[in-house]
mmCIF file of C-alpha atoms in Angstrom:
data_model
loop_
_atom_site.group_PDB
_atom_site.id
_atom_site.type_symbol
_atom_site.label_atom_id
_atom_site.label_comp_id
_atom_site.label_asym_id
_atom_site.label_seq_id
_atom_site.Cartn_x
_atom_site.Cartn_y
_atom_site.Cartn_z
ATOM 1 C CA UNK A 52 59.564 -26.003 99.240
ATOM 2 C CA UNK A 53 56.850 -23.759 97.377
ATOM 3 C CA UNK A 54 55.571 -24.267 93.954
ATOM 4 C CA UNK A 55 57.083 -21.448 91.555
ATOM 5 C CA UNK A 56 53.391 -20.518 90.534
ATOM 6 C CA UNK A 57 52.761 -20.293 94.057
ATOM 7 C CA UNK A 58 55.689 -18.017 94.475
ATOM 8 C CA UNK A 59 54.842 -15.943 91.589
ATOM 9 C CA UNK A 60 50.724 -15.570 92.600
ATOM 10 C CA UNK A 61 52.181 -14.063 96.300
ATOM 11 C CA UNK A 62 54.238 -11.619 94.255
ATOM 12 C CA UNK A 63 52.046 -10.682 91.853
ATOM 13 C CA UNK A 64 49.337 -9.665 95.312
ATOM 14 C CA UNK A 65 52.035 -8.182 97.047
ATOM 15 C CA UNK A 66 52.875 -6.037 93.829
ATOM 16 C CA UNK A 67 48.746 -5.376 93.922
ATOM 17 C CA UNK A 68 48.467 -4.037 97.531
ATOM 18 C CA UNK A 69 51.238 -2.002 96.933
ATOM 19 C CA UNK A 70 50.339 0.036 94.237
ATOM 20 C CA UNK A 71 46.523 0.194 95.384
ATOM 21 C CA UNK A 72 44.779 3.477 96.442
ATOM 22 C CA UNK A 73 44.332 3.619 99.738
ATOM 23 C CA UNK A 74 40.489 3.248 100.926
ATOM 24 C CA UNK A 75 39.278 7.324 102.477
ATOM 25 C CA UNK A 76 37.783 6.610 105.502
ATOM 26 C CA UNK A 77 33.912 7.867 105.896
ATOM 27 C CA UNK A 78 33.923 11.430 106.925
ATOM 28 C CA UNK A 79 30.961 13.633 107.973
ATOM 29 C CA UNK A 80 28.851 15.654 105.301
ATOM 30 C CA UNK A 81 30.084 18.411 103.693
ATOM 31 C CA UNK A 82 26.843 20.430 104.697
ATOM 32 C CA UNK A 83 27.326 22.403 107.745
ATOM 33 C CA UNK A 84 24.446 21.398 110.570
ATOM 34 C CA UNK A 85 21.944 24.446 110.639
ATOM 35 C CA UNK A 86 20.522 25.143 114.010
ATOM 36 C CA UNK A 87 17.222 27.290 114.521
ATOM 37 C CA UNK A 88 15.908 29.152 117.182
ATOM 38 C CA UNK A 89 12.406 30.053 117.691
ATOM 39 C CA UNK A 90 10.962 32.838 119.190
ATOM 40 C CA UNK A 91 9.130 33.755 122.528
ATOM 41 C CA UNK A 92 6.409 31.566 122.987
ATOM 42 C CA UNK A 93 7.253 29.545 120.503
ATOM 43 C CA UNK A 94 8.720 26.150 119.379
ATOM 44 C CA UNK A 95 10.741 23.958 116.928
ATOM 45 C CA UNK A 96 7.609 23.645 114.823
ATOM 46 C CA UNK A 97 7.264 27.151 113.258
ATOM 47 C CA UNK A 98 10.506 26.230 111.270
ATOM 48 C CA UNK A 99 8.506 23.103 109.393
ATOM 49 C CA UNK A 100 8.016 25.523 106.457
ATOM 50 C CA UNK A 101 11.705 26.800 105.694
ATOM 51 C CA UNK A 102 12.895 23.152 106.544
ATOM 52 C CA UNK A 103 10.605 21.754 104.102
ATOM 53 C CA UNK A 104 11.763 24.217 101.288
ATOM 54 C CA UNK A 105 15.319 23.854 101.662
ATOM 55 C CA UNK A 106 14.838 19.769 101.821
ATOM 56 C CA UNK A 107 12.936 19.870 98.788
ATOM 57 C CA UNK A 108 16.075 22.152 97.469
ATOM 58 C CA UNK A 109 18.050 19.217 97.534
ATOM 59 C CA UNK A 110 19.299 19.056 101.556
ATOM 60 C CA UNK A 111 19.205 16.205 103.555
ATOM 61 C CA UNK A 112 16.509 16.414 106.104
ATOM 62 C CA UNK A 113 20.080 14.966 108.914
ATOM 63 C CA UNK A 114 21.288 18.948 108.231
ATOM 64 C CA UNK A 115 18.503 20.310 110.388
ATOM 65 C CA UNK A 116 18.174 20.892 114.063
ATOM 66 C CA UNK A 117 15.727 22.763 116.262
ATOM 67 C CA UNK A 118 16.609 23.817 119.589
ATOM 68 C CA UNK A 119 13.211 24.490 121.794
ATOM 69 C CA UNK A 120 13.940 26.100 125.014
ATOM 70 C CA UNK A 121 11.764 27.738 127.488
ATOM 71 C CA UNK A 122 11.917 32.011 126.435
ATOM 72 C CA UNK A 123 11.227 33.181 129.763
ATOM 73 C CA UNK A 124 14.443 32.332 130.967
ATOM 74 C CA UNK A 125 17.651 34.856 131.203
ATOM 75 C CA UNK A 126 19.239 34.852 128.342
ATOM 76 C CA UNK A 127 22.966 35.538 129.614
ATOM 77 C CA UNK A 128 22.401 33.846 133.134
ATOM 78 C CA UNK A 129 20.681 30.407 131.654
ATOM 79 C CA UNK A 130 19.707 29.979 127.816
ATOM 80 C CA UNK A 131 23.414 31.104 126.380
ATOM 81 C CA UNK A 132 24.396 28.046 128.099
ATOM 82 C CA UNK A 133 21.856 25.807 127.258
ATOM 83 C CA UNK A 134 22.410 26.903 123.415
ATOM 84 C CA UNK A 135 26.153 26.275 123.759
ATOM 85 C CA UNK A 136 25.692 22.496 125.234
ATOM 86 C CA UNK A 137 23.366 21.974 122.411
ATOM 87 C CA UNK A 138 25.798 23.102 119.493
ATOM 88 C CA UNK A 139 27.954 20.354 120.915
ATOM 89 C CA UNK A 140 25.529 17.637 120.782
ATOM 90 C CA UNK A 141 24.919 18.491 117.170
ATOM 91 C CA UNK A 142 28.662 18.867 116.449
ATOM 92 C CA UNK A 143 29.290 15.694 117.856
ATOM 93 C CA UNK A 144 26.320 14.063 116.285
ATOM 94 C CA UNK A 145 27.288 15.336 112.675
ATOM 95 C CA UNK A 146 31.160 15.218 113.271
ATOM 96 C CA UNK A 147 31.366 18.596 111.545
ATOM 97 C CA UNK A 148 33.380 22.094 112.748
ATOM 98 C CA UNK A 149 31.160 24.190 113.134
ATOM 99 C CA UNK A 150 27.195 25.106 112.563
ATOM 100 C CA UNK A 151 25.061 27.828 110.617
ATOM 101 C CA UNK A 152 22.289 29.598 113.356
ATOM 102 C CA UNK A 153 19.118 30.681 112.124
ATOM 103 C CA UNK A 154 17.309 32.569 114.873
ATOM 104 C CA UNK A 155 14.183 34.604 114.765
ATOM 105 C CA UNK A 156 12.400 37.573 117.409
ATOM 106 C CA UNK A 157 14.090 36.892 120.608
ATOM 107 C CA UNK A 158 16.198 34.186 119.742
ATOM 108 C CA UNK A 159 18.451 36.247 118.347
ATOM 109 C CA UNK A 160 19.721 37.350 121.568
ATOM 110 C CA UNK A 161 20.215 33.815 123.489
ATOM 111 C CA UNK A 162 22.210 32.938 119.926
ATOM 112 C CA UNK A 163 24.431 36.069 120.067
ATOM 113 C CA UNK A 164 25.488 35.530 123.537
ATOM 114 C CA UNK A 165 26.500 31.860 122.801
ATOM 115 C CA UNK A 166 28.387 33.733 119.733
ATOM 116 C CA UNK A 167 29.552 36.934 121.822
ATOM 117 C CA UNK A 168 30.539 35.485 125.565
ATOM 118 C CA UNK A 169 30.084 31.224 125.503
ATOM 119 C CA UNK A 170 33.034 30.468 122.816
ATOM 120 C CA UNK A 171 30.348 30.141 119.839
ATOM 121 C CA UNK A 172 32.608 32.868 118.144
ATOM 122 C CA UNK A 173 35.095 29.706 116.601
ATOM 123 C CA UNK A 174 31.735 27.155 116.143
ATOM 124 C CA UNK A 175 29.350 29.445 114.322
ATOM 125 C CA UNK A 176 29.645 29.980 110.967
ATOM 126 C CA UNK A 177 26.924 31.806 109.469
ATOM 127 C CA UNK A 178 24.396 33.687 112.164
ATOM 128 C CA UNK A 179 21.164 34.615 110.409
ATOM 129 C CA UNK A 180 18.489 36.774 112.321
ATOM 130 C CA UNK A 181 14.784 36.917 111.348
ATOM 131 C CA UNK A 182 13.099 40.431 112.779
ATOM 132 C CA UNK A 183 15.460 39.824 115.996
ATOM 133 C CA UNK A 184 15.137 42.730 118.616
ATOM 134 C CA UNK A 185 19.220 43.144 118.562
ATOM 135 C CA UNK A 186 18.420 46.642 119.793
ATOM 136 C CA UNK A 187 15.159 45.973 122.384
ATOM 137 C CA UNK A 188 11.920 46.456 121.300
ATOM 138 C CA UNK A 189 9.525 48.586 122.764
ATOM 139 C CA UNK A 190 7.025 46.115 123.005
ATOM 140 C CA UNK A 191 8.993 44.342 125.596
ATOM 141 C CA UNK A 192 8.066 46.548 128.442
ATOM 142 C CA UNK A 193 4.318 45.144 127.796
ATOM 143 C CA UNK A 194 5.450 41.749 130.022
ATOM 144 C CA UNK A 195 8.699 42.530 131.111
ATOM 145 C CA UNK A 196 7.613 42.326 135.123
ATOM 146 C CA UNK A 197 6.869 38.918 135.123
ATOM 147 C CA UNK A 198 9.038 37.423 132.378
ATOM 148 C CA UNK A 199 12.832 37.407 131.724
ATOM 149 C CA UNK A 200 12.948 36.937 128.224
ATOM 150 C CA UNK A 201 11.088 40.260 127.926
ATOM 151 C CA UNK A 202 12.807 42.243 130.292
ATOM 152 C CA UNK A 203 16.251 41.128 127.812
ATOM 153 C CA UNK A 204 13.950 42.309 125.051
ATOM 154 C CA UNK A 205 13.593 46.095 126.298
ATOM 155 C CA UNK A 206 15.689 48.892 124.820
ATOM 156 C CA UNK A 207 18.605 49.651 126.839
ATOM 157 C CA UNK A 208 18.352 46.024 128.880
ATOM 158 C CA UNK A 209 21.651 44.553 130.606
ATOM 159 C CA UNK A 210 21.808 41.650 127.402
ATOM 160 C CA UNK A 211 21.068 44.121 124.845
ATOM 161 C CA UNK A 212 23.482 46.929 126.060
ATOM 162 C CA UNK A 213 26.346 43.748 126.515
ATOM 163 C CA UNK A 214 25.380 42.492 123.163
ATOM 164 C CA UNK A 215 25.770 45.879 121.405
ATOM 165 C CA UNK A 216 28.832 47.440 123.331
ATOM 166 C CA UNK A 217 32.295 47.632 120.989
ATOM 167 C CA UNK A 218 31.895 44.975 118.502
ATOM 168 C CA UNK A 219 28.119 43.629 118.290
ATOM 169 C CA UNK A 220 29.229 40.792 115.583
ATOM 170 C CA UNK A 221 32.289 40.020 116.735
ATOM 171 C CA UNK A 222 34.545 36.912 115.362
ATOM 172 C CA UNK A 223 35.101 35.366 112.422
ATOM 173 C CA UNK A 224 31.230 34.936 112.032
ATOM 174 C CA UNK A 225 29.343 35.962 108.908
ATOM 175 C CA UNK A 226 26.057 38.130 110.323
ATOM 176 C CA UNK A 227 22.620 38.628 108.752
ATOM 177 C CA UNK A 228 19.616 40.370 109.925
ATOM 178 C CA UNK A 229 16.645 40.404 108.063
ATOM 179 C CA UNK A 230 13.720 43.252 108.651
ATOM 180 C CA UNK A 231 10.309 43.973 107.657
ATOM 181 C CA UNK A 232 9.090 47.931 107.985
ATOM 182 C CA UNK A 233 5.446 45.999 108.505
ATOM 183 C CA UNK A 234 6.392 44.111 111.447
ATOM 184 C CA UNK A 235 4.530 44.755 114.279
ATOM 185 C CA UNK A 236 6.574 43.282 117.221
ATOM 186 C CA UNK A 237 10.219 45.031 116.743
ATOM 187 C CA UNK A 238 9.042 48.745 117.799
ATOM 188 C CA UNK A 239 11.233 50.292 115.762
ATOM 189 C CA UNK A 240 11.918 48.048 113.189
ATOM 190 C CA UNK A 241 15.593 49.786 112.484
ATOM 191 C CA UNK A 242 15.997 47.648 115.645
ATOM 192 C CA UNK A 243 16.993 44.365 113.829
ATOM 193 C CA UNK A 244 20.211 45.745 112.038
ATOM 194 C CA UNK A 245 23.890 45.383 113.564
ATOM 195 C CA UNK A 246 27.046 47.039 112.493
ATOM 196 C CA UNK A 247 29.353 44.870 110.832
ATOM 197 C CA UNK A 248 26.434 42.857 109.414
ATOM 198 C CA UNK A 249 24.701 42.440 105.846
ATOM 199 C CA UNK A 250 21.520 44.215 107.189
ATOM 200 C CA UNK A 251 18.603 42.725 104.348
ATOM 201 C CA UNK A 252 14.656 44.167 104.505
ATOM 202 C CA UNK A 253 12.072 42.206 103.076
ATOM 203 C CA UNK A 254 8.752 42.834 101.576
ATOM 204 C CA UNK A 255 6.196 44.293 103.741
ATOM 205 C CA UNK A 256 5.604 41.163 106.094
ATOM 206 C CA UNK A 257 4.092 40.460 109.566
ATOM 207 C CA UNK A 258 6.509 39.426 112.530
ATOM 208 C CA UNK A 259 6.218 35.584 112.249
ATOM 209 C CA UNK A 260 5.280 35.612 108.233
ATOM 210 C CA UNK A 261 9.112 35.981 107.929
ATOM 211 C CA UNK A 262 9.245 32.109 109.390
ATOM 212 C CA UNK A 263 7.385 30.868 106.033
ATOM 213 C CA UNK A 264 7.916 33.532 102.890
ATOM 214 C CA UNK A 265 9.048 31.700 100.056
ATOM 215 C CA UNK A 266 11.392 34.713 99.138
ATOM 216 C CA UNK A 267 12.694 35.252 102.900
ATOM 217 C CA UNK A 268 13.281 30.802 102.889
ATOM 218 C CA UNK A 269 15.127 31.234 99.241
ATOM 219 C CA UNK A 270 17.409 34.273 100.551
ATOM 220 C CA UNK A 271 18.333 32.316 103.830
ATOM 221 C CA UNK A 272 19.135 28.897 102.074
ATOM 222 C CA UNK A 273 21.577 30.768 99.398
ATOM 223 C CA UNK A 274 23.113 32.385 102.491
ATOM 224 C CA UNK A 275 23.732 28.812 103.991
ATOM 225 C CA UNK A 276 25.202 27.631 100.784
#
């Protein structure tokens, strides 16, 4: 037979465990992942400056991910593809919904695919677009015999003319392009903006000096907020 007081101390924890809180289980950071994606001839470094900013803004350096790719590939035929398999790494990775896309020049147009044709429409929450050539860009005839990527950039080109026909920002999606009326790479510059968008110009500003302006950095991190 048990003691009374050891009766009355199995109670008095059952009583306990009963009227505790339950313990949350860890979940995944409120911050949605942000994925960038450079520009032809490019790579994951030329977003070192706007990362830096918006970690010393507070965000936690695990938020970021660069995706480097090789820009004279097709952009509906290979790099859409590539894009989508590497949103699901990071989703996986981070356990969160969905992801933020920051793209600039002609990774605008691999990143709208992904959004457009490759399901991206339900993962991507905010698409942001730094002097992209959503329209073609004149200047993409200068090397568009021997490489891909410029061949999508040209005016009128099978990805831009998909891209743009009925709804260019399809989705539940929020779209932003920024443009500069100095840049020297998106012949016309006019070419960056998409209906349905919020369709921002900046201060007069070279093609890649969008990647590191402190007021271009501060307008993209309040977007992603």
């Amino acid at each position: 037979m048990r003691h009374p007081a050891f009766a009355a101390a199995s109670a008095l924890v059952a009583t306990l465990a009963l009227s505790a809180p339950a313990v949350a289980a860890p979940t995944a950071s409120a911050e949605t992942p942000v994925v960038f994606v450079h520009g032809r001839n490019s790579d994951a470094g030329v977003w070192n400056s706007m990362i830096s900013r918006f970690e010393s803004a507070g965000d936690p350096k695990s938020r970021f991910f660069a995706w480097e790719y090789d820009t004279s590939l097709s952009t509906n035929e290979v790099l859409s593809g590539q894009l989508a398999d590497y949103v699901s790494r990071v989703l996986d990775e981070t356990g969160a919904k969905q992801v933020d896309i920051v793209a600039h020049s002609l990774g605008s147009l691999p990143s709208r695919w992904y959004i457009k044709f490759g399901g991206g429409s339900t993962t991507v929450r905010n698409w942001v677009s730094l002097a992209g050539p959503n329209h073609g860009t004149s200047l993409g005839y200068l090397c568009a015999l021997w490489d891909q990527g410029c061949r999508d950039m040209t005016p009128g080109s099978y990805v831009v003319q998909h891209l743009n026909e009925a709804d260019p920002t399809p989705g539940s999606t929020r779209y932003t392009t920024f443009r500069s009326g100095c840049d020297e790479q998106i012949s016309p510059t006019a070419s960056t903006m998409l209906d349905g968008a919020a369709n921002l110009e900046t201060s007069c500003l070279k093609h890649n000096a969008l990647l590191t302006d402190p007021a271009v950095a501060d307008q993209v991190h309040t977007i992603l907020k």
